[in-house]
XYZ file of C-alpha atoms in Angstrom:
487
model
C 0.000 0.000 0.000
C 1.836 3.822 -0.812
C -0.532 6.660 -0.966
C -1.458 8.100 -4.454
C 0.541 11.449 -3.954
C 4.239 9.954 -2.727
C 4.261 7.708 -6.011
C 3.918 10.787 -8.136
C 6.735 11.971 -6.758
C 8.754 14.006 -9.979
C 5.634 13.595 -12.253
C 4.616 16.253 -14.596
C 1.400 16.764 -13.473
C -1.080 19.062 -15.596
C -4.259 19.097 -14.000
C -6.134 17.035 -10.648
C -9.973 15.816 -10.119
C -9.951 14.434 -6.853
C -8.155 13.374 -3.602
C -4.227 12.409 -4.235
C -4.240 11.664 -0.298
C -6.043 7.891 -1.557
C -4.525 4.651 -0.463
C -3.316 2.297 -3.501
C -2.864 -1.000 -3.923
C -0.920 -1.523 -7.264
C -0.132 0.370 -10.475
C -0.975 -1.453 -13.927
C -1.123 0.151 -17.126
C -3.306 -3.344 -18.558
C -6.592 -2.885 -17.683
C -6.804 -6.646 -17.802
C -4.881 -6.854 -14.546
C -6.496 -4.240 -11.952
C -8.264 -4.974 -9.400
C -9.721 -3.354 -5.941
C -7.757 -0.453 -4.766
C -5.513 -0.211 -8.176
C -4.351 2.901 -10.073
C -5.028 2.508 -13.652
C -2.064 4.412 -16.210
C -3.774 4.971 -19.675
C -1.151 4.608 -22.205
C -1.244 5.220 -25.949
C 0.550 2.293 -27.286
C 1.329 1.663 -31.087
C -1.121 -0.988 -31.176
C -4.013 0.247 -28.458
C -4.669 3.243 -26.449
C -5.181 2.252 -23.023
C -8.180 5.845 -22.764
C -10.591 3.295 -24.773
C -9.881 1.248 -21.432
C -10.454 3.415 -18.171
C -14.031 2.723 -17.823
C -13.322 -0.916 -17.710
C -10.751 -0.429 -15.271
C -12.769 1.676 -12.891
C -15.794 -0.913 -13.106
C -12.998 -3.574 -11.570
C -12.235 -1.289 -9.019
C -9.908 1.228 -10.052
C -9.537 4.313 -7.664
C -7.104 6.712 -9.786
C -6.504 7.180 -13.002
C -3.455 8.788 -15.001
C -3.745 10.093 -18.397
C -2.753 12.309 -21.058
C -6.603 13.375 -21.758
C -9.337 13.341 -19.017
C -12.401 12.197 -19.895
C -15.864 14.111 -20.848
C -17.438 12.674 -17.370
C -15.627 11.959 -14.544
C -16.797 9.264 -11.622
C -17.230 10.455 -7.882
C -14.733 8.697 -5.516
C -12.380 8.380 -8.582
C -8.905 10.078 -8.402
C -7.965 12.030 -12.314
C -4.167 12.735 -12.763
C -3.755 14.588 -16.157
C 0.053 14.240 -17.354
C 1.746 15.201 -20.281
C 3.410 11.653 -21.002
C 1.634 8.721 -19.568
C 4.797 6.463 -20.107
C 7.189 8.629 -18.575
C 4.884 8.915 -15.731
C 4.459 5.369 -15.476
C 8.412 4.867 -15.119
C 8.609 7.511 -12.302
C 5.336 5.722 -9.915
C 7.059 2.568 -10.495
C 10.295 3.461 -9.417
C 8.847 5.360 -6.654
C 6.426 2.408 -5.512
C 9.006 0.143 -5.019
C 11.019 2.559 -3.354
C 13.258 3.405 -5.994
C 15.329 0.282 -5.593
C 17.772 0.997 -8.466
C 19.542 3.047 -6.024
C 20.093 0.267 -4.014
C 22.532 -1.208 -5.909
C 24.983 -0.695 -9.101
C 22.767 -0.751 -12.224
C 24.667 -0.422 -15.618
C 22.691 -0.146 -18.539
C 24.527 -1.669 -22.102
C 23.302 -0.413 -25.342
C 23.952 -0.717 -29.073
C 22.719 -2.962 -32.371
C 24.787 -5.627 -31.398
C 26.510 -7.024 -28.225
C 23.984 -6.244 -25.917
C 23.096 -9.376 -24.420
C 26.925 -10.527 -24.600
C 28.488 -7.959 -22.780
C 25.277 -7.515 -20.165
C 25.245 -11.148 -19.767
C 29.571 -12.069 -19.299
C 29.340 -8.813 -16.786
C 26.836 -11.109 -14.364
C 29.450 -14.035 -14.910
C 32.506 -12.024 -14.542
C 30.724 -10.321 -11.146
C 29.454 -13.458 -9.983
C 32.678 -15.499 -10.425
C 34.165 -12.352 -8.764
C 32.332 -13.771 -5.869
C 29.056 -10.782 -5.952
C 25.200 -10.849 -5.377
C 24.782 -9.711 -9.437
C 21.615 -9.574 -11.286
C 20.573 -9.407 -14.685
C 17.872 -8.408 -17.217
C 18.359 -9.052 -20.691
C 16.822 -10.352 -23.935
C 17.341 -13.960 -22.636
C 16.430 -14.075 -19.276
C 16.201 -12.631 -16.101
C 18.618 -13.399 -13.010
C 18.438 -12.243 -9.520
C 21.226 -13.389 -8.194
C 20.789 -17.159 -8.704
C 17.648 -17.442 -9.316
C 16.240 -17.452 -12.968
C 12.773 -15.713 -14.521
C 11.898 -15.885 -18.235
C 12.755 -12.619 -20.016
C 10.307 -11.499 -22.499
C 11.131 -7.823 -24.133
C 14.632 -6.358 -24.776
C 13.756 -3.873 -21.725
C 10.717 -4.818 -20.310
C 8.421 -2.779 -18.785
C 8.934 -0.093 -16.372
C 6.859 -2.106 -13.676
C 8.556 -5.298 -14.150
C 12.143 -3.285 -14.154
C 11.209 -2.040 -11.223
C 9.660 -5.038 -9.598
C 12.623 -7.416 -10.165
C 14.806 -4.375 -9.223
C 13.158 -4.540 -5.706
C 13.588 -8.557 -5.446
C 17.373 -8.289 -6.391
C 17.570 -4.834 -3.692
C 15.784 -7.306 -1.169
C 18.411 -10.133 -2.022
C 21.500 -8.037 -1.233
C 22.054 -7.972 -5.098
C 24.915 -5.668 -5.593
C 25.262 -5.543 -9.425
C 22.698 -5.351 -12.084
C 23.441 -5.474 -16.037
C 21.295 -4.280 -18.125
C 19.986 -4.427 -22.087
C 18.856 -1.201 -22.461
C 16.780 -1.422 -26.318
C 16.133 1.583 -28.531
C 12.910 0.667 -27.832
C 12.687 1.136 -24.382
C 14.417 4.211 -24.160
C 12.022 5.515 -26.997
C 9.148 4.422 -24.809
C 10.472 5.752 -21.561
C 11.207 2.287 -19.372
C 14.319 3.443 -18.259
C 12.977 6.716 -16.938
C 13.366 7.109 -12.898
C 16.395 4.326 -12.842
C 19.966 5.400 -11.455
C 22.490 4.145 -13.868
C 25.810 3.682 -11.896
C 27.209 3.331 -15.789
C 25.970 2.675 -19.347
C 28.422 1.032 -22.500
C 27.501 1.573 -26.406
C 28.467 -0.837 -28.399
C 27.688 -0.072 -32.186
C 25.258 1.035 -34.302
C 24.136 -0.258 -37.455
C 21.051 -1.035 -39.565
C 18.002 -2.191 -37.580
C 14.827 -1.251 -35.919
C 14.442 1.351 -39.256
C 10.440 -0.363 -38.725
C 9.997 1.149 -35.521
C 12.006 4.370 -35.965
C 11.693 6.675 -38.864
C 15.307 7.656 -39.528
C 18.476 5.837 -39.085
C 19.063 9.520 -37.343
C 16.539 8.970 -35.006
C 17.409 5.377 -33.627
C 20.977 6.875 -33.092
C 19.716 9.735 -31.204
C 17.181 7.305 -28.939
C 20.711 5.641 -28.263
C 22.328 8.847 -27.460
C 19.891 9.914 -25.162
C 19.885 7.487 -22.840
C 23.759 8.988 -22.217
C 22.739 12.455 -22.050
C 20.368 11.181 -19.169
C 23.832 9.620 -17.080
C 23.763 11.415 -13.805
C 27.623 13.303 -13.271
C 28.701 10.243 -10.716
C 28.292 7.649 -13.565
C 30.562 6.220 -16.666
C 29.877 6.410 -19.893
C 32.042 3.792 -21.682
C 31.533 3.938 -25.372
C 33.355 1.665 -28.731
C 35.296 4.886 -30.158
C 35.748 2.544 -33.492
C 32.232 2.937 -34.029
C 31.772 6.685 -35.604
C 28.440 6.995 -33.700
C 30.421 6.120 -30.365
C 31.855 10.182 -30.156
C 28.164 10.787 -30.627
C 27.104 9.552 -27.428
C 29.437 11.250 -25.360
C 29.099 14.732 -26.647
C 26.231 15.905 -24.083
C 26.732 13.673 -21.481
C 27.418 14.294 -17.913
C 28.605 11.163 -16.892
C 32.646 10.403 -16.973
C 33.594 9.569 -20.288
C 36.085 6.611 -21.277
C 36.396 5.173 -24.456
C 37.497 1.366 -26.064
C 38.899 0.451 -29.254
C 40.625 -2.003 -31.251
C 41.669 0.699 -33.824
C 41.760 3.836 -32.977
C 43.367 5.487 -30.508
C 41.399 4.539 -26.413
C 41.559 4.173 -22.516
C 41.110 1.030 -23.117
C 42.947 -1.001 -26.012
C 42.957 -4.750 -27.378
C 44.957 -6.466 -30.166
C 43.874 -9.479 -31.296
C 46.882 -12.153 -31.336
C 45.679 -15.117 -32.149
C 42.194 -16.088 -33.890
C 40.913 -19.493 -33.454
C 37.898 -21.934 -33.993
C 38.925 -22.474 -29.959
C 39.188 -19.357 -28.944
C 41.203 -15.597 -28.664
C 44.190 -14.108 -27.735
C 44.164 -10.420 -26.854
C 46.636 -7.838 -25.771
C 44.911 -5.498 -23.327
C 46.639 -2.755 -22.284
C 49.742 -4.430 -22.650
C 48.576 -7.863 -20.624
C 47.297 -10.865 -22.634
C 44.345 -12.871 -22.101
C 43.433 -16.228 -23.452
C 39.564 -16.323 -23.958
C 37.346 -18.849 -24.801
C 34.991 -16.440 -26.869
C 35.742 -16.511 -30.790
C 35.876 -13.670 -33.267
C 36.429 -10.069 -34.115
C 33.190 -9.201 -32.732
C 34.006 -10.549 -29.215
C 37.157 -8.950 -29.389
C 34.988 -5.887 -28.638
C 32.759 -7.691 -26.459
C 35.592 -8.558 -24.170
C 37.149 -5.311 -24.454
C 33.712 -3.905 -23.304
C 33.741 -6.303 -20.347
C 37.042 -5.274 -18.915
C 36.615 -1.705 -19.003
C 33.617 -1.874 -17.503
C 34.588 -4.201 -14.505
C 37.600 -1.969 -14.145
C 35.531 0.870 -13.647
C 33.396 -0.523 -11.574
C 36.622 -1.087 -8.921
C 37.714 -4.925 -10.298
C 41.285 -5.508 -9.630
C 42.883 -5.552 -13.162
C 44.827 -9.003 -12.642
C 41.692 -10.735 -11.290
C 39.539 -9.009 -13.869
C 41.574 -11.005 -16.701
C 41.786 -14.142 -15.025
C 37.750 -14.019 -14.483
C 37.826 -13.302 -18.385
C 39.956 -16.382 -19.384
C 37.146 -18.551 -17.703
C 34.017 -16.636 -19.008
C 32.341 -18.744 -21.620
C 29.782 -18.207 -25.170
C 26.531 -16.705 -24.384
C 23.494 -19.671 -25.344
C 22.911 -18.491 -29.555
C 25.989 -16.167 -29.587
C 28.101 -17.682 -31.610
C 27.680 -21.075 -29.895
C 29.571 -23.829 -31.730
C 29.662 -27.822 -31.309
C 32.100 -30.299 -33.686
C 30.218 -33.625 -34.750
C 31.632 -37.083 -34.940
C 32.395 -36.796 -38.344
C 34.494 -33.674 -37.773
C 31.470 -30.873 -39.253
C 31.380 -28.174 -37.288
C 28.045 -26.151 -36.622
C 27.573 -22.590 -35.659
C 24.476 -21.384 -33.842
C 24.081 -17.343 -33.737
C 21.655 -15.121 -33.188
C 23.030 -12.683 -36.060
C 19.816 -10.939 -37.403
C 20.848 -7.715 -38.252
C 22.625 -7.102 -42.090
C 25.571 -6.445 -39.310
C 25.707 -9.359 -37.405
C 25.981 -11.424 -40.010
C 29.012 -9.973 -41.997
C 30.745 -10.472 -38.466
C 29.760 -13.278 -37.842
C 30.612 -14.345 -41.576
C 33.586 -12.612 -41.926
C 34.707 -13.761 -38.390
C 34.185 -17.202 -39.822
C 36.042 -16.853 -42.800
C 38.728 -15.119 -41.027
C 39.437 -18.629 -39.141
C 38.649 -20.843 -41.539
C 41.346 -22.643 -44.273
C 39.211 -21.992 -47.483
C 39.342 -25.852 -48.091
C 35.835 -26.575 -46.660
C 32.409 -25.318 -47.492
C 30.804 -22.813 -45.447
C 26.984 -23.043 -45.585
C 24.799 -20.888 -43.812
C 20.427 -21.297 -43.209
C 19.440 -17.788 -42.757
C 16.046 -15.940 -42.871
C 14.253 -12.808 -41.590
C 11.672 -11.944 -39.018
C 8.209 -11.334 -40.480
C 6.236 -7.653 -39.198
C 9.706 -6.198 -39.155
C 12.212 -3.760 -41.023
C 11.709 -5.093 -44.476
C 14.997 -2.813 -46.410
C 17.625 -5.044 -44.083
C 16.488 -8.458 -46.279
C 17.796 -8.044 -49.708
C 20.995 -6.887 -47.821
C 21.002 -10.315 -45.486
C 21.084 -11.762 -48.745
C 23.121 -9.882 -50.515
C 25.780 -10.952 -47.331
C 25.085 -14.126 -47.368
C 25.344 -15.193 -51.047
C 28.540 -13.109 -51.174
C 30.373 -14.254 -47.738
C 28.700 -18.233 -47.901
C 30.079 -20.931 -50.354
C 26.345 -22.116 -49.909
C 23.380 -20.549 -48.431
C 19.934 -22.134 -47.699
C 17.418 -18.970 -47.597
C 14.754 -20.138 -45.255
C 11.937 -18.968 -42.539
C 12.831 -17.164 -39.165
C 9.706 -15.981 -37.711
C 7.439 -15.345 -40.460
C 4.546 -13.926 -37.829
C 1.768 -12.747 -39.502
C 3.883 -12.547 -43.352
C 3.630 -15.167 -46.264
C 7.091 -17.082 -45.650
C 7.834 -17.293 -49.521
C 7.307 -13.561 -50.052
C 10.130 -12.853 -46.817
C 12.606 -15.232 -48.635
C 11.652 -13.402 -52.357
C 12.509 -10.056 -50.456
C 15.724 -11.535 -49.234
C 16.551 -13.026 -52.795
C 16.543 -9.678 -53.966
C 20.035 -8.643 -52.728
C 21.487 -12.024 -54.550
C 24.034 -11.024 -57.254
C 23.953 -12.734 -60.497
C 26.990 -14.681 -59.792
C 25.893 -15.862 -56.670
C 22.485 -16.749 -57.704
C 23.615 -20.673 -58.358
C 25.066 -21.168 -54.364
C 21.557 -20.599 -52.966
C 19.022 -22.525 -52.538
C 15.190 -22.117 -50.583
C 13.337 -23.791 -47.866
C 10.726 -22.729 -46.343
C 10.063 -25.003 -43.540
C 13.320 -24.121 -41.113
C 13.839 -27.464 -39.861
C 13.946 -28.976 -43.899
C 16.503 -26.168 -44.394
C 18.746 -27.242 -41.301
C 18.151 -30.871 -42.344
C 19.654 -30.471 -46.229
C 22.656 -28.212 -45.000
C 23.833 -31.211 -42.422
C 22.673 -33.411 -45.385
C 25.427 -31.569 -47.828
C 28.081 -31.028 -45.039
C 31.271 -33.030 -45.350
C 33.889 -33.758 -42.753
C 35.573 -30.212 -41.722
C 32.819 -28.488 -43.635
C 31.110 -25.557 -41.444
C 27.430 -24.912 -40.964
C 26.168 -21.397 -39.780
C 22.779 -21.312 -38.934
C 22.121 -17.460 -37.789
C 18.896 -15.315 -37.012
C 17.104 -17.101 -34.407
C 20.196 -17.936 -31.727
C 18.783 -18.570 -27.950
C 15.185 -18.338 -28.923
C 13.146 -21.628 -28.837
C 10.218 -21.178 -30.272
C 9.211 -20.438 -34.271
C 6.672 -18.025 -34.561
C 4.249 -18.540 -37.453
C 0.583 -16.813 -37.988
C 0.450 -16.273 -34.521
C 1.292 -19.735 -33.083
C 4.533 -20.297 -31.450
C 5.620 -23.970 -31.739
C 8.828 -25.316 -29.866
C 11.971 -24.731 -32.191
C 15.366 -24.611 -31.142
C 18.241 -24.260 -33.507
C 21.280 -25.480 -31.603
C 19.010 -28.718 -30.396
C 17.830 -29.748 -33.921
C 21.249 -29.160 -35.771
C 22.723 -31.153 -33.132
C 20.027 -33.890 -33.226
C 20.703 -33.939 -37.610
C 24.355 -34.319 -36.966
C 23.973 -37.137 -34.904
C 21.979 -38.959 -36.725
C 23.761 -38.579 -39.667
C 26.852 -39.509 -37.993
C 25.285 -42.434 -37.322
């Protein structure tokens, strides 16, 4: 129970009907889920707008309302809180219902196209091996401490930030890592938190069906550094052009990391293996078990970071040489017969030319190199032709086949991707629709040292199609095909 008026603490408030002295149980901005004693947040989503919904949520016993717009009529005994963003209000009354329990602990908020769940995901392992109460909340799941919850946005909700904020505050939980999504910034979930840090990792193509500009998802990005309070870090990939960017009005202490250009913090990559990395960082090496270019960065990310959050810089590298591939990042297993199959979640035009490239990089040109991509359906359409266009030009064979087609025709996604197919690549592709066919025929075609890539989908274990979602899990089935064949 709080009372109405302390959880709209640093609300923009534009006009009151009603008594903000009221006792309340709960804040929900889903109708669906109030009950007796509830305030009700009306927010205008891109799908609904939760207005159509506040007479419903009064009739099951709502006793304040928030919203941009008051209604024509009001109802006696009901509380009206007119504010000029319902989301960003939201965000505030959460943090301030559960007591603002972000600045209980060290929350560091990682954001970027790629590397987000990587680098917010090793930092719990590093901490944790580093012998901490850590928590996490990324794409994947949901830690506190040791204790696991099923993730289901990028950055979830305000409330449910907030609420598994409070369990790992209550747990003794001193670090939390964060993916911190254009998306949420856009939509004001991270609003209200204290960010004890936040780390950029790139930028590149994606999202363009959500924001208008490629301008504008780099400036949702930026934002969320010109928010840093002064006692933070701001710890940003300077070989990224857009990394400068999101220092330039923030107040937070800046440090940089780079494998190219001049940076506080520096790696060389010494050795590049199907087993693993050798860096130079600052002058020390590190053997890591993580594979490729991109983790280069990754890594690099993850020292800086634990370094300035007060790791010792010896232990910090020895915690890295035991850290360990993130489930559908790059995750790799070698069958009987010697083929080797690469799981990734690679999704972005991006991903996949690092993840190709880093592939390439390693491997002796003797083998094949077949990759089983798709694309999401109800997403940025202008990023297929170029998946294919990378594909067809970086694969010796690709297999063009569903990811999660949602509410699209299949064939027409894989069309779009064919689009980006030179002429003389046309005759190393091939198409199958049903994703586990496609998997099938490229372990089917594999020979002994031959690699398989199978990108797009990565940790997720489920297939998405009109609708239904039906169990699917990449790494499982390509490892089930092998063995059989092996057999």
């Amino acid at each position: 129970m709080a009372q109405l008026k302390d959880i709209l603490y640093k609300v923009t408030i534009n006009a009151v009907v009603g008594n903000t002295g009221v006792e309340v149980n709960s804040i929900d901005f889903d109708s669906r889920n109030i009950s007796e004693g509830d305030v009700f947040v009306a927010i205008k989503g891109t799908v609904t707008d939760g207005h159509q919904y506040i007479d419903l949520a009064i009739e099951k016993g709502a006793v304040a309302v928030v919203c941009e717009r008051m209604p024509e009529q009001t109802q006696n005994g009901v509380t009206y809180i007119s504010v000029e963003n319902a989301s960003r209000a939201l965000a505030f009354m959460a943090a301030n219902f559960y007591d603002n329990p972000s600045q209980n602990l060290k929350l560091v908020g990682v954001t970027g196209t790629n590397g987000k769940t990587t680098v917010a995901t090793l930092l719990y392992h590093l901490f944790k091996k580093a012998g901490y109460k850590v928590g996490l909340l990324s794409t994947v799941k949901v830690m506190v401490d040791d204790n696991e919850h099923k993730a289901t946005h990028t950055t979830p909700d305000s409330l449910t930030i907030n609420k598994y904020l409070s369990l790992m505050s209550d747990e003794g939980v001193e670090f939390c890592f964060m993916e911190v999504s254009s998306h949420g910034i856009h939509q004001n979930r991270t609003e209200g938190l204290h960010f004890e840090g936040g780390i950029f990792t790139n930028l590149s193509h994606d999202h363009l069906d959500y924001h208008a500009t490629f301008a504008e998802y780099r400036d949702v990005k930026k934002s969320f550094f010109d928010n840093l309070p002064k006692s933070a870090f701001a710890l940003v990939n300077t070989d990224d052009k857009n990394g400068l960017v999101m220092l330039q009005n923030t107040k937070a202490k800046k440090s940089t990391y780079a494998l190219k250009t001049y940076a506080d913090y520096k790696a060389q990559i010494l050795e590049n293996q199907l087993t693993g990395l050798l860096l130079k960082i600052n002058d020390q090496e590190v053997w890591t078990r993580l594979i490729g270019n991109f983790n280069a960065y990754n890594i690099l990310a993850i020292y800086a970071a634990a370094e300035l959050l007060g790791l010792e810089k010896t232990e910090n590298l020895r915690l890295i040489s035991e850290l360990e591939s993130v489930s559908g990042r790059f995750q790799y297993l070698i069958s009987d017969d010697k083929i080797t199959a690469i799981v990734d979640y690679a999704h972005t035009p991006d991903a996949l030319k690092n993840v190709l490239e880093t592939i390439n990089s390693i491997r002796t040109k003797n083998e094949e190199l077949i990759t089983v991509v798709g694309c999401g359906g109800d997403r940025d359409k202008t990023k297929r032709p170029k998946m294919g266009h990378i594909a067809s030009a970086l694969s010796t064979k690709v297999i063009f086949t569903s990811d999660n087609p949602r509410s699209e025709v299949p064939e027409a996604i894989i069309e779009d991707i064919e689009k980006g197919v030179e002429p003389q690549n046309f005759k190393k592709t091939l198409s199958i629709t049903d994703r586990m066919q496609a998997i099938k025929t490229a372990c089917q075609m594999a020979q002994p040292n031959d690699i398989i890539l199978i990108a797009g989908k990565g940790h997720e274990t489920y297939q998405e199609i009109k609708g239904v979602r039906k169990d699917f899990d990449d790494y499982k089935i390509v490892q089930e095909f092998l063995k059989q064949l092996g057999k």
